[in-house]
mmCIF file of C-alpha atoms in Angstrom:
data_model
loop_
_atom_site.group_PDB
_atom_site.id
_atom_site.type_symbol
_atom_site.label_atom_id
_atom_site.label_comp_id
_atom_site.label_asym_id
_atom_site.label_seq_id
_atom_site.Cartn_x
_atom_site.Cartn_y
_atom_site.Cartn_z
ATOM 1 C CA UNK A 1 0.000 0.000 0.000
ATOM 2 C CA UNK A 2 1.071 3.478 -0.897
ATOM 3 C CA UNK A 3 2.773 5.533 2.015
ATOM 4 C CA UNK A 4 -0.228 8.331 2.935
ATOM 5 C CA UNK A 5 3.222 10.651 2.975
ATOM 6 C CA UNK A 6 4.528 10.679 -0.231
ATOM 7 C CA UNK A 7 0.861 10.179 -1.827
ATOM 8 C CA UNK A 8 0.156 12.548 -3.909
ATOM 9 C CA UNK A 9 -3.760 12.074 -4.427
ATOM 10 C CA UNK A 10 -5.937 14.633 -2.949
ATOM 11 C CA UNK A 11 -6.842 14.015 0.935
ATOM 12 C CA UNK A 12 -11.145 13.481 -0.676
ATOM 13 C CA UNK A 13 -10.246 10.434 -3.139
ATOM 14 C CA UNK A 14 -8.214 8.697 -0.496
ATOM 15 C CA UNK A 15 -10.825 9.124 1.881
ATOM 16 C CA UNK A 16 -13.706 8.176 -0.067
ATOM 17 C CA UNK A 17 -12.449 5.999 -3.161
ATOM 18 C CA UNK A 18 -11.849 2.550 -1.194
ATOM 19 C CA UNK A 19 -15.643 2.985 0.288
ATOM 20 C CA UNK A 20 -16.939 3.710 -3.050
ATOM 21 C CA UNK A 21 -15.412 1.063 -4.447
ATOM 22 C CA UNK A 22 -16.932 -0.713 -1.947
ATOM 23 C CA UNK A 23 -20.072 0.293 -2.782
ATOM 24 C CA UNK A 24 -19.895 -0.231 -6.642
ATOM 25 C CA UNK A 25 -19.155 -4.198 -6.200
ATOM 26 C CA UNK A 26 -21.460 -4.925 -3.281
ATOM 27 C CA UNK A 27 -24.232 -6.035 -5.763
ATOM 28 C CA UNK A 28 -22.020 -7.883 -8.176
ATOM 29 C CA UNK A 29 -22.215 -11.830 -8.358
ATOM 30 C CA UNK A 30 -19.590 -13.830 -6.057
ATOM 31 C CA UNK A 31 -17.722 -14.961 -9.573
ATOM 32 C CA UNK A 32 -17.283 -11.298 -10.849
ATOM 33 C CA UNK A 33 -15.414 -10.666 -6.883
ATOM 34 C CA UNK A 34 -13.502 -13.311 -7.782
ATOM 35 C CA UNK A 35 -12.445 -12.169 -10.911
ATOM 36 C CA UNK A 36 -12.077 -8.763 -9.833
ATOM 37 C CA UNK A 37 -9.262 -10.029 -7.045
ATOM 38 C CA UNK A 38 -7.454 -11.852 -9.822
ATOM 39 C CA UNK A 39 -7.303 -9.326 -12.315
ATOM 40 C CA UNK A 40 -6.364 -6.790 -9.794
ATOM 41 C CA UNK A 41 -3.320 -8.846 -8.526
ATOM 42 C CA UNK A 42 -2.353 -9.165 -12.227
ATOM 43 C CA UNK A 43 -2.548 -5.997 -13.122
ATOM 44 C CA UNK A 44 -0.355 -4.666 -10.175
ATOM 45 C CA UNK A 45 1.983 -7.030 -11.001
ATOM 46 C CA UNK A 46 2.536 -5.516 -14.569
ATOM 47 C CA UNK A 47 2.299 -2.005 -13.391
ATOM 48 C CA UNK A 48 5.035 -2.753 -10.834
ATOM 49 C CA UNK A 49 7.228 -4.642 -13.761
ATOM 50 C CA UNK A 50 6.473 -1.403 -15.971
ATOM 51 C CA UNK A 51 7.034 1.319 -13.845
ATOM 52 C CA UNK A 52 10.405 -0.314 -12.440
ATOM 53 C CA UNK A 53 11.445 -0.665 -16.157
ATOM 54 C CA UNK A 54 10.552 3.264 -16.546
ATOM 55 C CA UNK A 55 12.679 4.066 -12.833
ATOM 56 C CA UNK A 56 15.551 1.943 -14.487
ATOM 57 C CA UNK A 57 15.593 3.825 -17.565
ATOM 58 C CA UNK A 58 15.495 6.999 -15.690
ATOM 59 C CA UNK A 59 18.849 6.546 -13.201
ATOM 60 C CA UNK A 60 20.652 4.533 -16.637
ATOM 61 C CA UNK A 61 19.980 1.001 -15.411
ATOM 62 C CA UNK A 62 19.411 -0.926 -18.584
ATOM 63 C CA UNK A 63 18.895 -3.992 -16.866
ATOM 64 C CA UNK A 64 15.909 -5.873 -16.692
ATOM 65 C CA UNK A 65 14.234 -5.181 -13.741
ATOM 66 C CA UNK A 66 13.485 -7.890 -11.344
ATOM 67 C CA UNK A 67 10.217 -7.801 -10.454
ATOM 68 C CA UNK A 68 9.122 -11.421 -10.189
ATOM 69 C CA UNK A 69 8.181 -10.759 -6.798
ATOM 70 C CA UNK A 70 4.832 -9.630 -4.836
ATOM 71 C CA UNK A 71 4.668 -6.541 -2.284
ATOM 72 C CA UNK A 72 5.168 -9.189 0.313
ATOM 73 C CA UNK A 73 7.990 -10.818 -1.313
ATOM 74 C CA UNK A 74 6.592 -14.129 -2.732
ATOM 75 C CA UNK A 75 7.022 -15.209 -6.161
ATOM 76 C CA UNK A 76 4.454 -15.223 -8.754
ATOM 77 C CA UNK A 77 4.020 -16.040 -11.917
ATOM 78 C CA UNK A 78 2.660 -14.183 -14.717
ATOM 79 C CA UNK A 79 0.004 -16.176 -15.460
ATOM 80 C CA UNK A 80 -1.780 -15.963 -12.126
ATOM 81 C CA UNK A 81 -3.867 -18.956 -12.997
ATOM 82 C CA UNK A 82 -6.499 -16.456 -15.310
ATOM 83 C CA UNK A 83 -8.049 -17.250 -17.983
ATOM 84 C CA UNK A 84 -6.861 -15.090 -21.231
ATOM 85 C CA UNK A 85 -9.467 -12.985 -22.620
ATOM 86 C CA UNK A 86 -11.833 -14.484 -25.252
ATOM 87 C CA UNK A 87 -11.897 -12.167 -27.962
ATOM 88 C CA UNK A 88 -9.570 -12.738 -30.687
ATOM 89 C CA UNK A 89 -8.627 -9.024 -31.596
ATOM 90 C CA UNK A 90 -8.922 -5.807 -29.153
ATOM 91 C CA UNK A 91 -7.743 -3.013 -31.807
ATOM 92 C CA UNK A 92 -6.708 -0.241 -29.298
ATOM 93 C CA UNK A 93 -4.479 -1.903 -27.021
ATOM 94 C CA UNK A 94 -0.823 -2.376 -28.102
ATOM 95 C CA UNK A 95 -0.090 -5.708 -29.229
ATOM 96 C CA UNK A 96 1.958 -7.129 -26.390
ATOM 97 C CA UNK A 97 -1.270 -6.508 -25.115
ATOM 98 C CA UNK A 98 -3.505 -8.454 -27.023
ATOM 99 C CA UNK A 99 -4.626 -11.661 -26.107
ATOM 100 C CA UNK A 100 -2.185 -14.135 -27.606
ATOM 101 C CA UNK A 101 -0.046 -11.998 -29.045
ATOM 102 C CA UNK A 102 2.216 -10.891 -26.290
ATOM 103 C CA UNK A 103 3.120 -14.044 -23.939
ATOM 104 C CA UNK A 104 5.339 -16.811 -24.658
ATOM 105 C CA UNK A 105 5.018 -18.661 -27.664
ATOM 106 C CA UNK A 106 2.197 -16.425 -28.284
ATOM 107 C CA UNK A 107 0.062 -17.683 -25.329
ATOM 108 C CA UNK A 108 -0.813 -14.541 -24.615
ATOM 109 C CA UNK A 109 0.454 -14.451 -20.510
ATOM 110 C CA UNK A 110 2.264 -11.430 -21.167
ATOM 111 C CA UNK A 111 0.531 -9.001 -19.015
ATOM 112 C CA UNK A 112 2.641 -5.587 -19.003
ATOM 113 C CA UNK A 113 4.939 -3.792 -21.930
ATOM 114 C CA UNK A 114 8.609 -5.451 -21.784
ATOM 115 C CA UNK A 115 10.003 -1.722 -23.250
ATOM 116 C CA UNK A 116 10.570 1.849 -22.273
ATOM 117 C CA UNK A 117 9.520 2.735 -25.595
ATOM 118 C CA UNK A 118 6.253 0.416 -25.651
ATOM 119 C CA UNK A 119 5.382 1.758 -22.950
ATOM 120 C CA UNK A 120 5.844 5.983 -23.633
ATOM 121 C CA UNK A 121 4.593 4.877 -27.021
ATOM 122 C CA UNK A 122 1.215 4.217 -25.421
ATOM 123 C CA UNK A 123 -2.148 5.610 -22.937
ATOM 124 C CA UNK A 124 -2.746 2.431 -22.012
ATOM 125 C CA UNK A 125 -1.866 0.316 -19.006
ATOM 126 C CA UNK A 126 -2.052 -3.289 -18.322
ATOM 127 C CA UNK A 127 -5.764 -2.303 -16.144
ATOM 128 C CA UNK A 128 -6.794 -1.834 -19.412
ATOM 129 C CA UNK A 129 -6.194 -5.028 -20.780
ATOM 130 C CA UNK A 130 -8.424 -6.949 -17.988
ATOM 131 C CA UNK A 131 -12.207 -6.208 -18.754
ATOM 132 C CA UNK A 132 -13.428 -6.845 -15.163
ATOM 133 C CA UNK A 133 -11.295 -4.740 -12.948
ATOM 134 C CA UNK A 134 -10.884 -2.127 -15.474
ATOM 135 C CA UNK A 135 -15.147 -1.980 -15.980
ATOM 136 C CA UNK A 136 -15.360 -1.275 -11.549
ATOM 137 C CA UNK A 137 -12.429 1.777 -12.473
ATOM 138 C CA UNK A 138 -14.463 2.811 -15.471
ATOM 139 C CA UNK A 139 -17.961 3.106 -13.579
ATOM 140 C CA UNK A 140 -15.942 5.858 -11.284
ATOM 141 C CA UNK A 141 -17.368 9.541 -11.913
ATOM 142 C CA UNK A 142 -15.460 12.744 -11.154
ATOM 143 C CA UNK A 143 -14.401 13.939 -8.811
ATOM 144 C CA UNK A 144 -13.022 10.430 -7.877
ATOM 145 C CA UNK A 145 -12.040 9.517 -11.258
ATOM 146 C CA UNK A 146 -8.751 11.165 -12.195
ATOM 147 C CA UNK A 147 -8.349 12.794 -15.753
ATOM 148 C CA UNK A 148 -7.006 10.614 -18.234
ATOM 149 C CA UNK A 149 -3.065 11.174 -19.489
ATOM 150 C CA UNK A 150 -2.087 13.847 -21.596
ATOM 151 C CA UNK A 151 -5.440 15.947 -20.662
ATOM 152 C CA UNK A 152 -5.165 19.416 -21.053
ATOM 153 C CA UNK A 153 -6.649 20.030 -17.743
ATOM 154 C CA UNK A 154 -3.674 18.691 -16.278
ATOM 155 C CA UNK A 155 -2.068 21.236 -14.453
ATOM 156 C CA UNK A 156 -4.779 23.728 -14.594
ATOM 157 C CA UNK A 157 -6.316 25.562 -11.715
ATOM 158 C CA UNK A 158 -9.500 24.631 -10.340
ATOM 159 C CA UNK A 159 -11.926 27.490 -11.135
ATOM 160 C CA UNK A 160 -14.357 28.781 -8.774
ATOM 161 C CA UNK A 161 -17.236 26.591 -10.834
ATOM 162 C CA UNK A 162 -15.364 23.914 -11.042
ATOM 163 C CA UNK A 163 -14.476 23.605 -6.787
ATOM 164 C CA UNK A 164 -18.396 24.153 -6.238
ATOM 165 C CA UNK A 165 -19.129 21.376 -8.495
ATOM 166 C CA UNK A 166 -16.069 19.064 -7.024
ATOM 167 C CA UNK A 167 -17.714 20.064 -3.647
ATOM 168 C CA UNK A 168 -21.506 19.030 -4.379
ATOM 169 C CA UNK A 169 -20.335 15.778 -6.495
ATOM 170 C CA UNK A 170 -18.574 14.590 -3.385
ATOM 171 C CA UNK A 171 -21.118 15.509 -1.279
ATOM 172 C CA UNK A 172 -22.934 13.168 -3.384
ATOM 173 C CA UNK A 173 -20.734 10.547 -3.097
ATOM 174 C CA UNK A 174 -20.764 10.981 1.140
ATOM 175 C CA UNK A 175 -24.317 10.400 0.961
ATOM 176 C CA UNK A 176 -24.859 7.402 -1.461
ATOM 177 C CA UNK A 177 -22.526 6.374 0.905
ATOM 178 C CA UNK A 178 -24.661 6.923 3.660
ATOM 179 C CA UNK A 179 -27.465 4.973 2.487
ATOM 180 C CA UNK A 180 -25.792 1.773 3.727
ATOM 181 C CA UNK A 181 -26.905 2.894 7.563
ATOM 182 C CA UNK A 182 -30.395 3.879 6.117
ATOM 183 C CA UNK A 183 -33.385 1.864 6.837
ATOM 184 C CA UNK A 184 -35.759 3.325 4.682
ATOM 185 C CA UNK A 185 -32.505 1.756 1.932
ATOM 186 C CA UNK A 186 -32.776 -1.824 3.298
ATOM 187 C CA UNK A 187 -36.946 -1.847 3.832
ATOM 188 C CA UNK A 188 -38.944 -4.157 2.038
ATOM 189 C CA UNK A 189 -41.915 -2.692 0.617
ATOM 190 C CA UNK A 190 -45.391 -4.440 1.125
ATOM 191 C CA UNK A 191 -45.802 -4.021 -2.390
ATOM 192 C CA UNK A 192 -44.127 -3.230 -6.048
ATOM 193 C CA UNK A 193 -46.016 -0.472 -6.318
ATOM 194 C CA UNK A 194 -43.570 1.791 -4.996
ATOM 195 C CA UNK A 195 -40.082 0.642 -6.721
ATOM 196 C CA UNK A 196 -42.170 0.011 -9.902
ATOM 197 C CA UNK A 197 -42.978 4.059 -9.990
ATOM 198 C CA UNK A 198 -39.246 4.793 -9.058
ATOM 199 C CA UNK A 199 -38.429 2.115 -11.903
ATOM 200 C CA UNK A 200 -40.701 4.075 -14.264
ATOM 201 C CA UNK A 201 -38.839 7.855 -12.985
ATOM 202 C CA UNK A 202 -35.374 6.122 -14.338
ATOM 203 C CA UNK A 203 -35.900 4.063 -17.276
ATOM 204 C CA UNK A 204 -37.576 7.064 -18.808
ATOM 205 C CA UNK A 205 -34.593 9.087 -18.831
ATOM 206 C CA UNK A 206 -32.570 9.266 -22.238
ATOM 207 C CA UNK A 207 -29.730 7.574 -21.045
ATOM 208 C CA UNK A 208 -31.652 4.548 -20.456
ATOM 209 C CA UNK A 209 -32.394 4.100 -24.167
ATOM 210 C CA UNK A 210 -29.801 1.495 -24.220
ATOM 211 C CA UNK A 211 -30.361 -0.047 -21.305
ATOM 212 C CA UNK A 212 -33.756 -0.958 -21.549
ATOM 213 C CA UNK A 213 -33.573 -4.105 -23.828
ATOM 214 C CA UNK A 214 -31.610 -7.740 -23.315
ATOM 215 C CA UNK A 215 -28.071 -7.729 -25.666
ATOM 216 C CA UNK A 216 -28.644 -9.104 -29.204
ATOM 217 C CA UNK A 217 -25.336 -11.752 -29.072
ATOM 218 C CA UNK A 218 -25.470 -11.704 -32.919
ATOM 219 C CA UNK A 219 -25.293 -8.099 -32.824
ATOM 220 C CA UNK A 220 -22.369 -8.159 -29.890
ATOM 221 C CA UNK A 221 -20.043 -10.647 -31.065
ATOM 222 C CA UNK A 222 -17.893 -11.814 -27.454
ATOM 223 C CA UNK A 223 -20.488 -10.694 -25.509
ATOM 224 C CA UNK A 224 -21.821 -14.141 -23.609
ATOM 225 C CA UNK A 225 -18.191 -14.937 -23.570
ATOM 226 C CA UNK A 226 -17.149 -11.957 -21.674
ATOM 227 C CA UNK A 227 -20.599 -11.367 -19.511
ATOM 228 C CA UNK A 228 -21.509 -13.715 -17.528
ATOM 229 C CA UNK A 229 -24.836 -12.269 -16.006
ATOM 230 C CA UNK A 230 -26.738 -10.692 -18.132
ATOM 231 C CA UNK A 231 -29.458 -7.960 -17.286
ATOM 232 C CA UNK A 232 -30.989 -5.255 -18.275
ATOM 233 C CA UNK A 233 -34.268 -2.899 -17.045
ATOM 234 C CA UNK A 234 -36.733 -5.056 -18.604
ATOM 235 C CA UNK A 235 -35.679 -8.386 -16.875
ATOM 236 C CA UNK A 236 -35.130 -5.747 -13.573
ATOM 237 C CA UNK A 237 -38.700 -4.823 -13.966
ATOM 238 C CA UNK A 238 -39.866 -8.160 -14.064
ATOM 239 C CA UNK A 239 -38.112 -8.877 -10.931
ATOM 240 C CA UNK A 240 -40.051 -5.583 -9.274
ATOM 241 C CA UNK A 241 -43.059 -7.651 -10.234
ATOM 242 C CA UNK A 242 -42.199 -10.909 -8.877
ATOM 243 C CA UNK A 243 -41.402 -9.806 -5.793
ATOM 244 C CA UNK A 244 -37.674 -10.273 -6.439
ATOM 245 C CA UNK A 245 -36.654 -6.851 -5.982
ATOM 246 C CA UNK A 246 -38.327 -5.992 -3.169
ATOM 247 C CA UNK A 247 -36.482 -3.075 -1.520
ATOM 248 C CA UNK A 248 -34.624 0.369 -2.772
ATOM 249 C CA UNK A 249 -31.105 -1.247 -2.283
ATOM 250 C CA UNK A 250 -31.857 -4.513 -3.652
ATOM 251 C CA UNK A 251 -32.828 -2.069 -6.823
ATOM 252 C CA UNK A 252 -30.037 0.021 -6.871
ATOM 253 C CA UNK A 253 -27.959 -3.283 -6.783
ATOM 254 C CA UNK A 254 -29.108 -4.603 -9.759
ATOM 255 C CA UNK A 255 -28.855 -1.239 -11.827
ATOM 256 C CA UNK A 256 -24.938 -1.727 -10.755
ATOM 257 C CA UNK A 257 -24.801 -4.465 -12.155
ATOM 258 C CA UNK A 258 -26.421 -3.572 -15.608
ATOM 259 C CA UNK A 259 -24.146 -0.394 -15.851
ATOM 260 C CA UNK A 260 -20.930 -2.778 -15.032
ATOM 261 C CA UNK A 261 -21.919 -5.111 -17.627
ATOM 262 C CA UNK A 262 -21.959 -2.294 -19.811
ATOM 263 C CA UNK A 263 -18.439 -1.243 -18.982
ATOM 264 C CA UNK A 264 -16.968 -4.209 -18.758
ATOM 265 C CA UNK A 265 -17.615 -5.390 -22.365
ATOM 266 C CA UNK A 266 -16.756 -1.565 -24.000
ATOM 267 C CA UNK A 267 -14.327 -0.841 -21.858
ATOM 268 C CA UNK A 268 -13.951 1.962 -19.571
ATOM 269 C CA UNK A 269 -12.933 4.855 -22.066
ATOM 270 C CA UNK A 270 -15.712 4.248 -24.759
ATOM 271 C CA UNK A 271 -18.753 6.037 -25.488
ATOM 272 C CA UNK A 272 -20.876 3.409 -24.137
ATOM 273 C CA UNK A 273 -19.039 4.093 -20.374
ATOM 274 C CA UNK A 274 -19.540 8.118 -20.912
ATOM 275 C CA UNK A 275 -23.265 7.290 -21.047
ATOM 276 C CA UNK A 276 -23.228 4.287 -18.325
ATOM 277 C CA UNK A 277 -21.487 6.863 -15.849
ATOM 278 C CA UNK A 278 -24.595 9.620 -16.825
ATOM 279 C CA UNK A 279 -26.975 6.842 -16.665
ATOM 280 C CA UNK A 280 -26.144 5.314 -13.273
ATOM 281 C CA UNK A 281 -25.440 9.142 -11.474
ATOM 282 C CA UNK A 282 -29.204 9.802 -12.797
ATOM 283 C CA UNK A 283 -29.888 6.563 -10.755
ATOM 284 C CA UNK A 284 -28.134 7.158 -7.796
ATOM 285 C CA UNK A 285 -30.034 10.302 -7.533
ATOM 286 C CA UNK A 286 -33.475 9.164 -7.788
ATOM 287 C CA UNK A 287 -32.692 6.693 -5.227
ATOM 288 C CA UNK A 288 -31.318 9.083 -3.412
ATOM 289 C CA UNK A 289 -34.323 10.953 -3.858
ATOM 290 C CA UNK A 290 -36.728 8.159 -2.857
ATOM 291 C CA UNK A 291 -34.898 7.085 0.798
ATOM 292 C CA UNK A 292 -34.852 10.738 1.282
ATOM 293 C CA UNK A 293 -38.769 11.177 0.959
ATOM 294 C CA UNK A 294 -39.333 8.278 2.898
ATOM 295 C CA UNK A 295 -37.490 9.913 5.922
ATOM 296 C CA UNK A 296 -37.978 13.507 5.612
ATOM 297 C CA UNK A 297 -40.600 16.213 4.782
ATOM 298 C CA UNK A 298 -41.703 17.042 1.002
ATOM 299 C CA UNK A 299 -39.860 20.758 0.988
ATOM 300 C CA UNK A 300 -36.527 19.186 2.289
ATOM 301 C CA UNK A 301 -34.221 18.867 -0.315
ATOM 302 C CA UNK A 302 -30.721 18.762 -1.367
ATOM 303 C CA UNK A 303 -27.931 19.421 -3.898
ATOM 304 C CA UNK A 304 -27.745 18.252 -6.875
ATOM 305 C CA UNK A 305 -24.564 17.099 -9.166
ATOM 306 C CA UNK A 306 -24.553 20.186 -10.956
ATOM 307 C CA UNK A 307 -24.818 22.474 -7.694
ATOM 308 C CA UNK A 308 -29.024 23.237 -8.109
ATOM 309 C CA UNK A 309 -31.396 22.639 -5.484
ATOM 310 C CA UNK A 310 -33.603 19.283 -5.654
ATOM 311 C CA UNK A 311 -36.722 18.998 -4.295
ATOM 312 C CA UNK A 312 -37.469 15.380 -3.048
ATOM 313 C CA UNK A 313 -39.644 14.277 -5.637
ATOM 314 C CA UNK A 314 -42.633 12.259 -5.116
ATOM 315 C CA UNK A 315 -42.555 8.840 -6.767
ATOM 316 C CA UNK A 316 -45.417 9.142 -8.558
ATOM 317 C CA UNK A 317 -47.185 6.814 -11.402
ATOM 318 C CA UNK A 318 -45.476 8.162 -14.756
ATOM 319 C CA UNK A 319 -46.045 6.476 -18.382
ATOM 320 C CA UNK A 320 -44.271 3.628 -19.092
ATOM 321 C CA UNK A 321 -40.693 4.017 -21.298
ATOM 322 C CA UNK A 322 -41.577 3.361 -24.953
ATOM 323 C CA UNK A 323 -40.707 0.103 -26.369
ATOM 324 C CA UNK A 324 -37.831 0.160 -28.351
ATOM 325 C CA UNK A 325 -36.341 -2.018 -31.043
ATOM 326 C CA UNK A 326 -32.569 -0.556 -30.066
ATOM 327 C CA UNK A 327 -30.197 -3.211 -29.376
ATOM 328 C CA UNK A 328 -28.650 -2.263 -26.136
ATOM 329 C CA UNK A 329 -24.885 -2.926 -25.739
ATOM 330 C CA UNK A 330 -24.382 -3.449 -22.314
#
């Protein structure tokens, strides 16, 4: 673990990132955990092998850096007992990278750049070659998730704007946070009536467009390969109905795990992620929204992500979304 002294991330993200991480993979199915651990421990291991390759190359070592080794000094292999990824090709990642085309005798082990110029040559990290881990990163939403490389924000002073809305998004974050210790979150409601409405309020929105329908495999080539639990707001409806879903958490859950689904097959950077990370903060704030009128009175309200007031809203009956015929990637 890094040394809180010579960490140089802001005092908020170290505070609040490992709960919110937390919090993103408490509805996700005991396999994806598993993966999640394994992929993480891989992917440490290559950053450690590249960035000791980059700190050799900066004091004139030319060696090879021997990094065979874990934080705790055990040895490991590079393998890690993971299975390579199924598809054949991923176009944007470097081709060390690319499963089978970077291990040993092109098994495709190789989990980290081997090269100081493979790895200036490149954005990309070996996070970004594991879909799981990399999806639970990519459903992160500013403030916690730090700009990408070469952004021209980098370096730049906050603006006035831009600390109020830093201020209000983590305030946002505190209180999603909050829920856990809420027991209008965890109550079971005597009926669907209630979550369906709340249902309704959120799968209206635009960003649910794609969301609202199962994946079309023939249109998603890899997709059953690389999802194992599929879902989307249709099958999460049924569930309100059925009596599956029977509580405000138990809802929010599932909505995690259709917006990491989404992530995790079009990776974290891709348009599909820019409108899973809109979709899911319009989420967390209707939920937000609902505990809150459960415990307090109609005119209290609260700040939203973009600094305005918000009234709690009553979860009233709205029209159903409009069927669509869009094939949802997610």
């Amino acid at each position: 673990m890094t040394d809180a002294s010579t960490d140089s991330t802001p005092e908020y993200i170290r505070t609040i990132l490992p709960q919110t991480l937390k919090r993103l993979t408490a509805g996700l199915p005991r396999h994806e955990l598993e993966l999640i651990y394994k992929e993480a421990t891989v992917c440490e291991f290559g950053l450690k092998k590249e960035i000791e390759l980059l700190e050799a190359k900066l004091n004139g070592d030319c060696g090879n850096p021997n990094t065979n080794k874990t934080s705790n000094g055990d040895s490991i292999h590079e393998n890690f007992g993971l299975e390579e990824p199924t598809m054949i090709s991923i176009p944007t990642l470097p081709l060390p990278y690319q499963p089978g085309g970077g291990g040993a005798d092109g098994v495709g082990n190789k989990n980290y750049l081997s090269s100081v110029d493979e790895i200036l040559s490149t954005e990309f990290t070996p996070l970004d070659r594991y879909f799981t881990v990399s999806a639970v990163i990519g459903r992160l939403k500013d403030p916690l998730k730090l700009p990408p490389p070469n952004s021209a924000a980098l370096g730049a002073e906050e603006t006035e704007a831009e600390e109020k809305k830093r201020k209000n998004m983590l305030d946002k974050q505190r209180a999603l946070l909050d829920l856990e210790s809420n027991p209008i979150y965890h109550k079971e409601h005597a009926d669907s009536t209630i979550l369906l409405n709340l249902w309704k309020r959120i799968s209206s929105h635009k960003t649910a467009i794609v969301f609202r329908k199962p994946v079309n495999p023939a249109e998603a080539p890899g997709y059953e390969e690389r999802i194992g639990f599929p879902i989307d707001l249709s099958l999460i409806r049924k569930f309100i109905t059925s009596r599956v879903i029977k509580s405000y958490k138990s809802l929010h859950q599932r909505i995690g795990l259709v917006c990491h689904n989404c992530v995790k097959f079009n990776g974290r950077e891709s348009d599909y992620a820019m409108i899973t990370r809109e979709f899911e903060d319009l989420a967390d704030e209707k939920i937000l929204e609902a505990v809150r009128k459960g415990e307090l009175p109609k005119e209290t309200s609260y700040k939203t992500s973009n600094g305005s007031p918000s009234s709690a809203i009553p979860v009233t009956a709205t029209s159903a979304a409009p069927e669509e015929t869009h094939t949802a990637i997610v």
